[in-house]
Short mmCIF file of C-alpha atoms in Angstrom, two decimals:
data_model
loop_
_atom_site.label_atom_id
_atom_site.label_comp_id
_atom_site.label_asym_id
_atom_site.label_seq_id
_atom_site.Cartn_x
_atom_site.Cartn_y
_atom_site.Cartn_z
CA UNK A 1 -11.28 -17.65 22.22
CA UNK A 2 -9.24 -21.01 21.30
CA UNK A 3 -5.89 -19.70 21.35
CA UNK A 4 -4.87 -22.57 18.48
CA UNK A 5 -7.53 -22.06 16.08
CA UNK A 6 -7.07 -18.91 15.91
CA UNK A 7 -2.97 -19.07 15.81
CA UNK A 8 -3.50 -21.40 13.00
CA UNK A 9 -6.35 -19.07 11.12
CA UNK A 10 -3.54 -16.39 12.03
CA UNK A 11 -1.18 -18.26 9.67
CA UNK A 12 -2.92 -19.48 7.09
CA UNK A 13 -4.51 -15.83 6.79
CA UNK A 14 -1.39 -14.79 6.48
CA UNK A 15 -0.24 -16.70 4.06
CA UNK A 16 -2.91 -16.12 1.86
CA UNK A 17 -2.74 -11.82 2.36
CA UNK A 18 0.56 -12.29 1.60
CA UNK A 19 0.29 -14.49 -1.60
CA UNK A 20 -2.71 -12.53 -3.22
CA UNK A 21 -1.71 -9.27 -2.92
CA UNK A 22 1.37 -10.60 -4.84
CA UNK A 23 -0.79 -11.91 -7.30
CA UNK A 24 -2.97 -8.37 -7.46
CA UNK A 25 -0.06 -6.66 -8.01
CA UNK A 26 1.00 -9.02 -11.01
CA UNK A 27 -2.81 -8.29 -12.17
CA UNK A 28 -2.06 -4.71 -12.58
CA UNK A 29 1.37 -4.89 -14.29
CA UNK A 30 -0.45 -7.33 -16.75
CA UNK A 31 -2.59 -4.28 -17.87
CA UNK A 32 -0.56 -1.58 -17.99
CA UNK A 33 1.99 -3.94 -19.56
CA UNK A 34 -0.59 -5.32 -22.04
CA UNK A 35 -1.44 -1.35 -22.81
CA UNK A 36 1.79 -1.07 -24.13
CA UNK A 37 2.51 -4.04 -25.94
CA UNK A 38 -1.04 -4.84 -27.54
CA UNK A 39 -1.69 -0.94 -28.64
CA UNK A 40 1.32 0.95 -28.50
CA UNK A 41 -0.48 4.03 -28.13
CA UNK A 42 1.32 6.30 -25.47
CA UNK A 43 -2.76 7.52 -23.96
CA UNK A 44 -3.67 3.91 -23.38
CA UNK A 45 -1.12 3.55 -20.95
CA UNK A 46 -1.91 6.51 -19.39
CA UNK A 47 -5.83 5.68 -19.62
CA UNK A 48 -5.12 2.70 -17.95
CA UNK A 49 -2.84 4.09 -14.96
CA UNK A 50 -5.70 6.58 -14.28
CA UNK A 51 -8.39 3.80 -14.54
CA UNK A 52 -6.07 1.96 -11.76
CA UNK A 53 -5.54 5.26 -9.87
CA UNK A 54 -9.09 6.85 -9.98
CA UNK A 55 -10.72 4.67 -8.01
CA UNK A 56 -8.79 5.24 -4.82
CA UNK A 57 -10.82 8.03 -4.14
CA UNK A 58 -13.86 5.49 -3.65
CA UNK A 59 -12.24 5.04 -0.58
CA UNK A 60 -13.25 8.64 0.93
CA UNK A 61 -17.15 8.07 0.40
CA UNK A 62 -16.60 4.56 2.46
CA UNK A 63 -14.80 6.44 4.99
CA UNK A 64 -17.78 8.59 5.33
CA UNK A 65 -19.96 6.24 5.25
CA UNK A 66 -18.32 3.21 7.64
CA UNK A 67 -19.22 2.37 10.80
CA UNK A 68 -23.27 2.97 10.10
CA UNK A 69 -24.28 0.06 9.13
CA UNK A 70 -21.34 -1.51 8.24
CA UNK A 71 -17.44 -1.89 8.61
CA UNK A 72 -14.23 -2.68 6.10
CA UNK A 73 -13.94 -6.28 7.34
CA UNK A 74 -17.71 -7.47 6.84
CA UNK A 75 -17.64 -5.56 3.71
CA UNK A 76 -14.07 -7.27 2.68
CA UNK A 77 -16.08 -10.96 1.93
CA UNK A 78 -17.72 -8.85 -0.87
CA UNK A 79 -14.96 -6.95 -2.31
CA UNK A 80 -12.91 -9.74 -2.64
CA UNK A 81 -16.06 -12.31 -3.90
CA UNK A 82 -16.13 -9.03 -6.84
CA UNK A 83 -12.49 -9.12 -7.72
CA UNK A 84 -12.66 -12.56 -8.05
CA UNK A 85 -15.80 -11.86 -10.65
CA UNK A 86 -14.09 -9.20 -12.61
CA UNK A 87 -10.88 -11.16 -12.82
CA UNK A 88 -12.94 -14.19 -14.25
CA UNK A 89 -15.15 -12.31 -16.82
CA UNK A 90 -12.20 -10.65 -18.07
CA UNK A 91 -10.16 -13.23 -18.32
CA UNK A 92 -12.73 -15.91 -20.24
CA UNK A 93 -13.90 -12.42 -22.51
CA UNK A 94 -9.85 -12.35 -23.07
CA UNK A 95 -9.39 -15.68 -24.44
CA UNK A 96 -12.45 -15.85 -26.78
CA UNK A 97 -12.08 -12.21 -28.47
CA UNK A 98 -8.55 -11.15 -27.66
CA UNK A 99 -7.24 -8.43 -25.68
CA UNK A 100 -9.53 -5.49 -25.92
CA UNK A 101 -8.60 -2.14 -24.67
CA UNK A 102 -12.13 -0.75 -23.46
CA UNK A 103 -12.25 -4.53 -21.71
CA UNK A 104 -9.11 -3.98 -19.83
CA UNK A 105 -10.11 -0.39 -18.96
CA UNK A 106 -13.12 -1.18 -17.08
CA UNK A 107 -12.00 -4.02 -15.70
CA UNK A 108 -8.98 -1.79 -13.73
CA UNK A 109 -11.60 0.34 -12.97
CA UNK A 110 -13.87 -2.64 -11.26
CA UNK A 111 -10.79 -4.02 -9.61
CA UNK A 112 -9.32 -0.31 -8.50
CA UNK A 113 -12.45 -0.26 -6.67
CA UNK A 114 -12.22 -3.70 -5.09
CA UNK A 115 -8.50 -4.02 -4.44
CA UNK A 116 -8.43 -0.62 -3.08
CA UNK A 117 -11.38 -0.86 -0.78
CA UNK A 118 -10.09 -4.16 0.79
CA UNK A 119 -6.53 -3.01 2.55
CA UNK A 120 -8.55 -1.58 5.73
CA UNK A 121 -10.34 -4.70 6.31
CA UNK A 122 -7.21 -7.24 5.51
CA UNK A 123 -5.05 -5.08 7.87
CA UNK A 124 -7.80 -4.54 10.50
CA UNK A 125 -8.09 -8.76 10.45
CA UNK A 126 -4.87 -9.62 10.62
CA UNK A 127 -4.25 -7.49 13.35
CA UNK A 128 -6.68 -8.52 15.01
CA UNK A 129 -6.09 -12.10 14.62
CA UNK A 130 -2.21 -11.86 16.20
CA UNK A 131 -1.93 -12.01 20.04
CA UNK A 132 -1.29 -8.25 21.45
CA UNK A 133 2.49 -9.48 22.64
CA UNK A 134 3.67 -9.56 19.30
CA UNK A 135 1.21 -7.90 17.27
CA UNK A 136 3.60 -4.81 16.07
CA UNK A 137 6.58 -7.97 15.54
CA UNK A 138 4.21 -9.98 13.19
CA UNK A 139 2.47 -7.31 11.46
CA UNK A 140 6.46 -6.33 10.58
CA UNK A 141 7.53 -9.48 9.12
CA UNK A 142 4.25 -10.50 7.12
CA UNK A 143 4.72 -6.58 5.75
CA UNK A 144 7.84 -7.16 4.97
CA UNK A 145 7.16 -10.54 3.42
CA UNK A 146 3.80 -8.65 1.40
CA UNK A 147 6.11 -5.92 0.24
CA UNK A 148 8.79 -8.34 -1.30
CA UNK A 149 5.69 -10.54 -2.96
CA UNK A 150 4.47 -7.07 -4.82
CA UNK A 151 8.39 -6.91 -5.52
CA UNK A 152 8.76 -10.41 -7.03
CA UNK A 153 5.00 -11.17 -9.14
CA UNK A 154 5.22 -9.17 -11.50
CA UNK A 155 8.63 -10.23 -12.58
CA UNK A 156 7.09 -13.53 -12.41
CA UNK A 157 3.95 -12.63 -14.37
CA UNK A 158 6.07 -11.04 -16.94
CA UNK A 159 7.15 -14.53 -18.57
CA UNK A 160 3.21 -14.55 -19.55
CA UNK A 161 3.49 -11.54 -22.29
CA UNK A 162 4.90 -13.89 -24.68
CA UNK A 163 2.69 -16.48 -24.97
CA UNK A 164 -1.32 -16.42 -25.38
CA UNK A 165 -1.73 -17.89 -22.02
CA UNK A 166 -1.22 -14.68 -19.76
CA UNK A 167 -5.19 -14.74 -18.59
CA UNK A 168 -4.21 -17.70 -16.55
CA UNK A 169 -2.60 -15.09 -14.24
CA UNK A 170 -6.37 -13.14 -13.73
CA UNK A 171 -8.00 -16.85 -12.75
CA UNK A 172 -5.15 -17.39 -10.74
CA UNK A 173 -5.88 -14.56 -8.56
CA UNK A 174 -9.31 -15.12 -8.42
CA UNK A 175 -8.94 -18.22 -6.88
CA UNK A 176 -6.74 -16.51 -3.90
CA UNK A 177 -9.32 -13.91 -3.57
CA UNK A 178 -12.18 -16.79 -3.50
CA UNK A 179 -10.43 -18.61 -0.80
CA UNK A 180 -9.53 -15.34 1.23
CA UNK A 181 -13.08 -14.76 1.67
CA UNK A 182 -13.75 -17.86 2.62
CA UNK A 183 -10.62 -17.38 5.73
CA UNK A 184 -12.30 -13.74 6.04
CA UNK A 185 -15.71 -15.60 7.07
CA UNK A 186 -13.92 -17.79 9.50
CA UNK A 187 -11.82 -14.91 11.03
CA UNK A 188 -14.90 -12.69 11.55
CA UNK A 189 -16.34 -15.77 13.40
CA UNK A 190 -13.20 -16.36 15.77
CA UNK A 191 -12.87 -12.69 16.69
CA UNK A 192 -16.53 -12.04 17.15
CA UNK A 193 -16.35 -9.21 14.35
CA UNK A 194 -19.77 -9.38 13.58
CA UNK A 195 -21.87 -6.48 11.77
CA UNK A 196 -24.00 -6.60 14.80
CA UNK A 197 -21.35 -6.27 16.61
CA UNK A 198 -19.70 -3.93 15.65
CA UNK A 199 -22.71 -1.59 15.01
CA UNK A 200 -23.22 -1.67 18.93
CA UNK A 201 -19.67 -0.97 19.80
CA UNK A 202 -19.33 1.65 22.35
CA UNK A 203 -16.06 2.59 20.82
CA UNK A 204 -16.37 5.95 18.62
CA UNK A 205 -13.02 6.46 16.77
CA UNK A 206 -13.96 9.43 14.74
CA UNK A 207 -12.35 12.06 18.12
CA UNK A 208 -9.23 10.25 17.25
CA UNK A 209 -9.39 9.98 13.54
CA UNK A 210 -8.61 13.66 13.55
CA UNK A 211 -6.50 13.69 16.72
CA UNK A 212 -3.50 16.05 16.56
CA UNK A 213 -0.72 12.86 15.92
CA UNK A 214 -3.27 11.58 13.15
CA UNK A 215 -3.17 14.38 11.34
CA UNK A 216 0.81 15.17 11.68
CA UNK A 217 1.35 11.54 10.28
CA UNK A 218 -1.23 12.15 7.25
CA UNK A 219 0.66 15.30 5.96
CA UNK A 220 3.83 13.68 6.62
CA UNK A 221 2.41 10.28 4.26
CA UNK A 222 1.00 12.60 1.75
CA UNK A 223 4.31 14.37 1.19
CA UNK A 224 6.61 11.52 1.51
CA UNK A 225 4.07 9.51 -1.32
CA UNK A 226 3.98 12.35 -3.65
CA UNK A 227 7.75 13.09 -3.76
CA UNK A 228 9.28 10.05 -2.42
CA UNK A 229 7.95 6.92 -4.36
CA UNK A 230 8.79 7.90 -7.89
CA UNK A 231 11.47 5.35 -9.12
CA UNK A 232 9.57 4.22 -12.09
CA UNK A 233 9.04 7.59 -13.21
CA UNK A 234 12.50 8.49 -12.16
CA UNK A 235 14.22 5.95 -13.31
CA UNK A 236 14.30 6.44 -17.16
CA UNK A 237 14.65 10.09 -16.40
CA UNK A 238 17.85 9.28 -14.58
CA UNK A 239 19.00 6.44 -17.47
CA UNK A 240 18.96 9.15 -19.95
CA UNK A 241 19.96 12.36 -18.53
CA UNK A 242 22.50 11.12 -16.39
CA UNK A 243 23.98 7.61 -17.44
CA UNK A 244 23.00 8.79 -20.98
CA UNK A 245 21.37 5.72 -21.53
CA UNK A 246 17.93 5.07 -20.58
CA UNK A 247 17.08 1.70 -22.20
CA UNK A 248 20.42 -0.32 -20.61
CA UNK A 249 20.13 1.42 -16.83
CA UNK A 250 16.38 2.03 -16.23
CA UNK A 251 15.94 -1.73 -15.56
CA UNK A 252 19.02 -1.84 -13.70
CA UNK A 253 18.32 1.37 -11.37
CA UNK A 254 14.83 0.36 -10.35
CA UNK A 255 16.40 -3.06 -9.34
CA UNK A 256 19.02 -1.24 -7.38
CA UNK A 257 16.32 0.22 -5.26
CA UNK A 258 14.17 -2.52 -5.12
CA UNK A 259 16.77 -4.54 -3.31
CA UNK A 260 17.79 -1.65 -1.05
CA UNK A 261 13.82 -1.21 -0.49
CA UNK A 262 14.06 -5.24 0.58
CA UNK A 263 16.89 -4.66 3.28
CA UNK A 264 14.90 -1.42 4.73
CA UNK A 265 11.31 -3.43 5.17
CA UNK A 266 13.55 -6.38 6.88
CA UNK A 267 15.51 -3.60 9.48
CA UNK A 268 11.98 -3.02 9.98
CA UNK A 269 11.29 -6.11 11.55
CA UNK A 270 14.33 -5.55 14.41
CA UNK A 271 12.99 -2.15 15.19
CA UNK A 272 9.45 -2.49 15.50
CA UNK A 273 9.09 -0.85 18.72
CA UNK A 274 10.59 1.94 17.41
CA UNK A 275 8.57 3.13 14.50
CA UNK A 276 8.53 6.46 14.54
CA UNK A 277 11.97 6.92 14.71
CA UNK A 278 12.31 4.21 11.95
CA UNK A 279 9.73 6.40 9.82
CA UNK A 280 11.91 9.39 10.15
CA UNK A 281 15.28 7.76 9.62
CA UNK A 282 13.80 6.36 6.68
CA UNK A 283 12.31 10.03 5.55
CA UNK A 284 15.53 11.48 5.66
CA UNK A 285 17.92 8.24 3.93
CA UNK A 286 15.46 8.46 1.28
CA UNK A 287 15.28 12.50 0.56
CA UNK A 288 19.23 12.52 0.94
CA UNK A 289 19.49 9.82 -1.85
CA UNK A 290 17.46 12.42 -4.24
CA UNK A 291 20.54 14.87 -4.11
CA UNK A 292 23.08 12.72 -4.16
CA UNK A 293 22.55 10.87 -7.21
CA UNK A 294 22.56 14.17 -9.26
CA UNK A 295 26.24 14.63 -9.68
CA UNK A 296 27.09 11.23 -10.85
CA UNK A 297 27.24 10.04 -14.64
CA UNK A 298 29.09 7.02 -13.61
CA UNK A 299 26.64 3.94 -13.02
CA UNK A 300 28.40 2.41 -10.05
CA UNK A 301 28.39 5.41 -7.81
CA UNK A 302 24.95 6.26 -9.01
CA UNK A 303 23.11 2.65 -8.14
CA UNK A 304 24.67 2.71 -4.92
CA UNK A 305 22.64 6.26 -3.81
CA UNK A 306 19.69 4.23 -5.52
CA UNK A 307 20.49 1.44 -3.79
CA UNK A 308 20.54 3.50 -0.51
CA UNK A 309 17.10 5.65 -1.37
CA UNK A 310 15.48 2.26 -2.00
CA UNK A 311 16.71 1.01 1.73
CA UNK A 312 15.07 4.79 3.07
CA UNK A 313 11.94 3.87 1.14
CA UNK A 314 12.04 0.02 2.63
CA UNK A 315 12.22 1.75 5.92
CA UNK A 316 9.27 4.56 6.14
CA UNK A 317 6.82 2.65 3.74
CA UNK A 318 7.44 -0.25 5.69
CA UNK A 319 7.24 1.29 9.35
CA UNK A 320 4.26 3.44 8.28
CA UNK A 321 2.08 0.64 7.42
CA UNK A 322 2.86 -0.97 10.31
CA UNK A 323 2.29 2.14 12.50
CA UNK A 324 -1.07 1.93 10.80
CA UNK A 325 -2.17 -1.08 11.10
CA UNK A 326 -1.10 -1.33 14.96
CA UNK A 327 -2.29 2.27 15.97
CA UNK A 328 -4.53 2.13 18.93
CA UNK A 329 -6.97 -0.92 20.07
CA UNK A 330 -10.03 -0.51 18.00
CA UNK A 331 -9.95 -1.83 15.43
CA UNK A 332 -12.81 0.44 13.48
CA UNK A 333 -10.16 3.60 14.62
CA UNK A 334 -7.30 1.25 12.50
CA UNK A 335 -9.87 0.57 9.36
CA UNK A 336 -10.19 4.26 8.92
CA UNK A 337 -6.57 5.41 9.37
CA UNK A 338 -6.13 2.64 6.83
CA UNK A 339 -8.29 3.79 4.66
CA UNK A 340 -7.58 7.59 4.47
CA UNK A 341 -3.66 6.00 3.90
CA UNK A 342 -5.19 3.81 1.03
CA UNK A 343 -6.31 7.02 -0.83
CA UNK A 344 -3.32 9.11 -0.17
CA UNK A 345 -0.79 6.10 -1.49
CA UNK A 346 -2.80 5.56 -4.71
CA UNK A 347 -4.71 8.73 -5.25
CA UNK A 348 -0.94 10.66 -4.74
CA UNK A 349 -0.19 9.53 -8.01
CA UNK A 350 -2.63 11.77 -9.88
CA UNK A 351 -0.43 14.84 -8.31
CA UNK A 352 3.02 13.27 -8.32
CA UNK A 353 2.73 12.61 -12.20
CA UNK A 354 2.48 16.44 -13.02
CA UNK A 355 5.17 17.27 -11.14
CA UNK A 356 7.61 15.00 -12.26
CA UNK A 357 6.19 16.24 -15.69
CA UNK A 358 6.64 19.60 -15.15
CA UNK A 359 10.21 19.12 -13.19
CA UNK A 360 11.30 17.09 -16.39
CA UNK A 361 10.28 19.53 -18.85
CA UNK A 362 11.85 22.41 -17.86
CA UNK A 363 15.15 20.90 -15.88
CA UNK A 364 15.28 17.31 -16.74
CA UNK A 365 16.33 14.29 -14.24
CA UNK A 366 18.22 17.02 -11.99
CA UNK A 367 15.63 19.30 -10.84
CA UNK A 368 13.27 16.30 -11.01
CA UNK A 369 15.20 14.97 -8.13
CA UNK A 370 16.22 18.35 -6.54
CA UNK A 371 12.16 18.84 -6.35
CA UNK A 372 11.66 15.40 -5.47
CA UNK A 373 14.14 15.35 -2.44
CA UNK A 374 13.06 18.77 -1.32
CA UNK A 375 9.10 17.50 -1.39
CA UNK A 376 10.51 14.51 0.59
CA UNK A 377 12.64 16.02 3.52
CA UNK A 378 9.33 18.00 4.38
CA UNK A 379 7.57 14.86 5.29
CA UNK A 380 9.83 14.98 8.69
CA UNK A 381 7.18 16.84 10.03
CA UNK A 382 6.53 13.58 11.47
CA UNK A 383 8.54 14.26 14.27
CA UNK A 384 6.18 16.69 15.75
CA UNK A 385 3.36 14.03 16.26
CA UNK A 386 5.66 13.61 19.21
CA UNK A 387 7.25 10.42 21.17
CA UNK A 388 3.79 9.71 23.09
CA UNK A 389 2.23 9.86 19.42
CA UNK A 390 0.12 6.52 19.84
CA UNK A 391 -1.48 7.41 23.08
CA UNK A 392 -2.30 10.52 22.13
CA UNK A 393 -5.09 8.96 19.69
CA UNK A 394 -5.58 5.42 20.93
CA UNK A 395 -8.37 5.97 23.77
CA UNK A 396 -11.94 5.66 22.96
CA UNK A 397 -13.56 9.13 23.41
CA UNK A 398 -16.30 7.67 25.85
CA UNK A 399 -13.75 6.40 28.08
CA UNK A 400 -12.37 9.89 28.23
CA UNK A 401 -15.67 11.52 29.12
CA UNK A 402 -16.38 8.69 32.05
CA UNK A 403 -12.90 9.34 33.39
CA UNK A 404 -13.89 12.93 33.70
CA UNK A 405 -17.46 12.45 35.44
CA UNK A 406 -15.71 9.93 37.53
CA UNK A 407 -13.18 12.50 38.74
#
């Protein structure tokens, strides 16, 4: 392998996984923004966060189903070559009849499919493509930089609502999934990720798919998604209930924990050999915040336990996809873990929205948080996937049984 063209593909991939899944995530604020302002209608926003949530669960069939013929990265060229497709139709459809609701529907249902189908494979690449030394250190800072670009687009893409040009935004994107394909081909090449390949490995990861620490970590996710990442939900709630105000301080109070969320991924980058621990510090700054911001009514003591939530959620969603994408050597073991967090980050929504719902109903803001933090705290069962967590999973289960017949 030529250590500089791959160090350079290394970059320039990236760049570009950084840059388009910025751009994505300004593609989905576009529609559920353009639910609200084009219809007004309270169901077509929620019809078009289920079309964008749905399709998550896609992901469990191509769990099932990877590794036969096929794997996440060879598949990845595709997915992104189909995004690109949907994001062009739509966006030539929008300029010649207008904004149509049914349009954008099935168009987040195409791309829920595509986008969500594709974070295996871009992980499983770009780990691949970084040299072993400093996998875990790079895989932390172009996290970090992805999780700030999600941040910032949309804010960006926002300055489109008021003018007739916001489509641009869907070409845009297409053209960053178009030439991620095009890096995708040459990375496959470099590493020698072929479908052939890989369909001859001798590696089977499924043993450690379900491997005690796998499992811990995947109960731990699940709660700490469902109860943990709720700020746009919560942050009206809290506007209204407790600032009495919900219009002036919900902008401001997802803002204060967006920049706390900033600080936590970058702390990230320092501890990277630490992750677990990182994961649970970040569990328990982030289910502490929940309670602490229920006495306040004053805004300044309230956005600073915001502030400090955000830097507990910077820290565990930050560390966890990480963990993830760094977990073990084999790389088909990594698309799957991937994948099964994929579904439980996205499809969590569909189970965190009744809750808050319910919570809200019958208690407000306060027992929406009291729940919330509870539901959160749980997720330190994380701790019992134990200090020797990754080598618990990470050895191929062939190499296991030759060890024994060789003893």
């Amino acid at each position: 392998m030529m250590a500089t063209g791959t160090n350079r593909l290394a970059k320039n991939f990236g760049t570009t996984f950084v840059i388009s899944g910025a751009t994505t995530q300004g593609t989905y604020f576009l529609l559920a923004a353009l639910a609200v302002l084009k219809t007004e209608d309270p169901k077509a926003v929620a019809f078009q966060l289920i079309a964008q949530a749905l399709p998550a669960l896609v992901l469990l069939v191509l769990i099932k189903k990877a590794g036969d013929r096929w794997n996440f990265r060879t598949l990845l060229i595709w997915l992104l070559l189909g995004q690109a497709a949907v994001e062009i139709i739509f966006s030539i459809a929008t300029f010649i009849l207008g904004y149509q609701l049914p349009a954008a529907l099935i168009a987040s249902l195409l791309l829920g499919i595509t986008t969500n189908a594709q974070a295996p494979g871009r992980r499983s690449i770009l780990a691949d493509l970084q040299p072993e030394e400093t996998r875990r250190k790079n895989m932390s800072l172009l996290t970090t930089y992805s999780n700030i670009g999600r941040l910032v687009a949309p804010a960006i893409a926002s300055f489109l609502m008021g003018s007739n040009f916001w489509p641009v935004w869907f070409i845009l994107d297409a053209a960053f999934c178009v030439l991620s394909a095009i890096l995708v081909r040459q990375a496959l090449k470099i590493t020698g990720r072929s479908a052939a390949a890989d369909s001859s490995t001798e590696h089977d990861s499924r043993p450690r798919a379900y491997s005690k620490p796998v499992v811990i970590f995947m109960i731990s996710f699940f709660l700490l998604c469902t109860f943990g990442f709720n700020i746009q939900v919560i942050a009206p709630m809290a506007g209204r209930d407790l600032l009495h105000d919900a219009a002036a301080y919900a902008g401001i109070i997802v803002s204060a924990h967006t920049f706390g969320s900033i600080l936590g991924a970058f702390v990230v980058t320092r501890t990277h050999e630490w992750l677990r621990g990182t994961y649970i510090v970040g569990i328990l700054v982030l289910g502490s915040s929940f309670f602490l911001m229920t006495p306040w009514s004053a805004p300044v003591p309230l956005l600073i336990f915001v502030a400090i939530g955000g830097f507990g959620r910077g820290l565990a969603l930050t560390a966890s996809s990480v963990m993830t994408s760094t977990w073990g050597g084999n790389s088909d073991f990594r698309e799957k873990l991937m994948a099964f967090t994929a579904v439980v980050f996205t499809g969590s929504n569909l189970l965190s929205g009744p809750i808050v719902a319910t919570t809200n109903y019958f208690g407000g803001a306060i027992l929406t948080l009291i729940v919330c933090g509870i539901g959160t705290l749980l997720a330190i069962i994380g701790l019992a996937m134990g200090k020797d967590w990754e080598a618990k999973s990470s050895l191929p289960a062939e190499n296991e049984s030759t060890k024994e017949k060789t003893e």
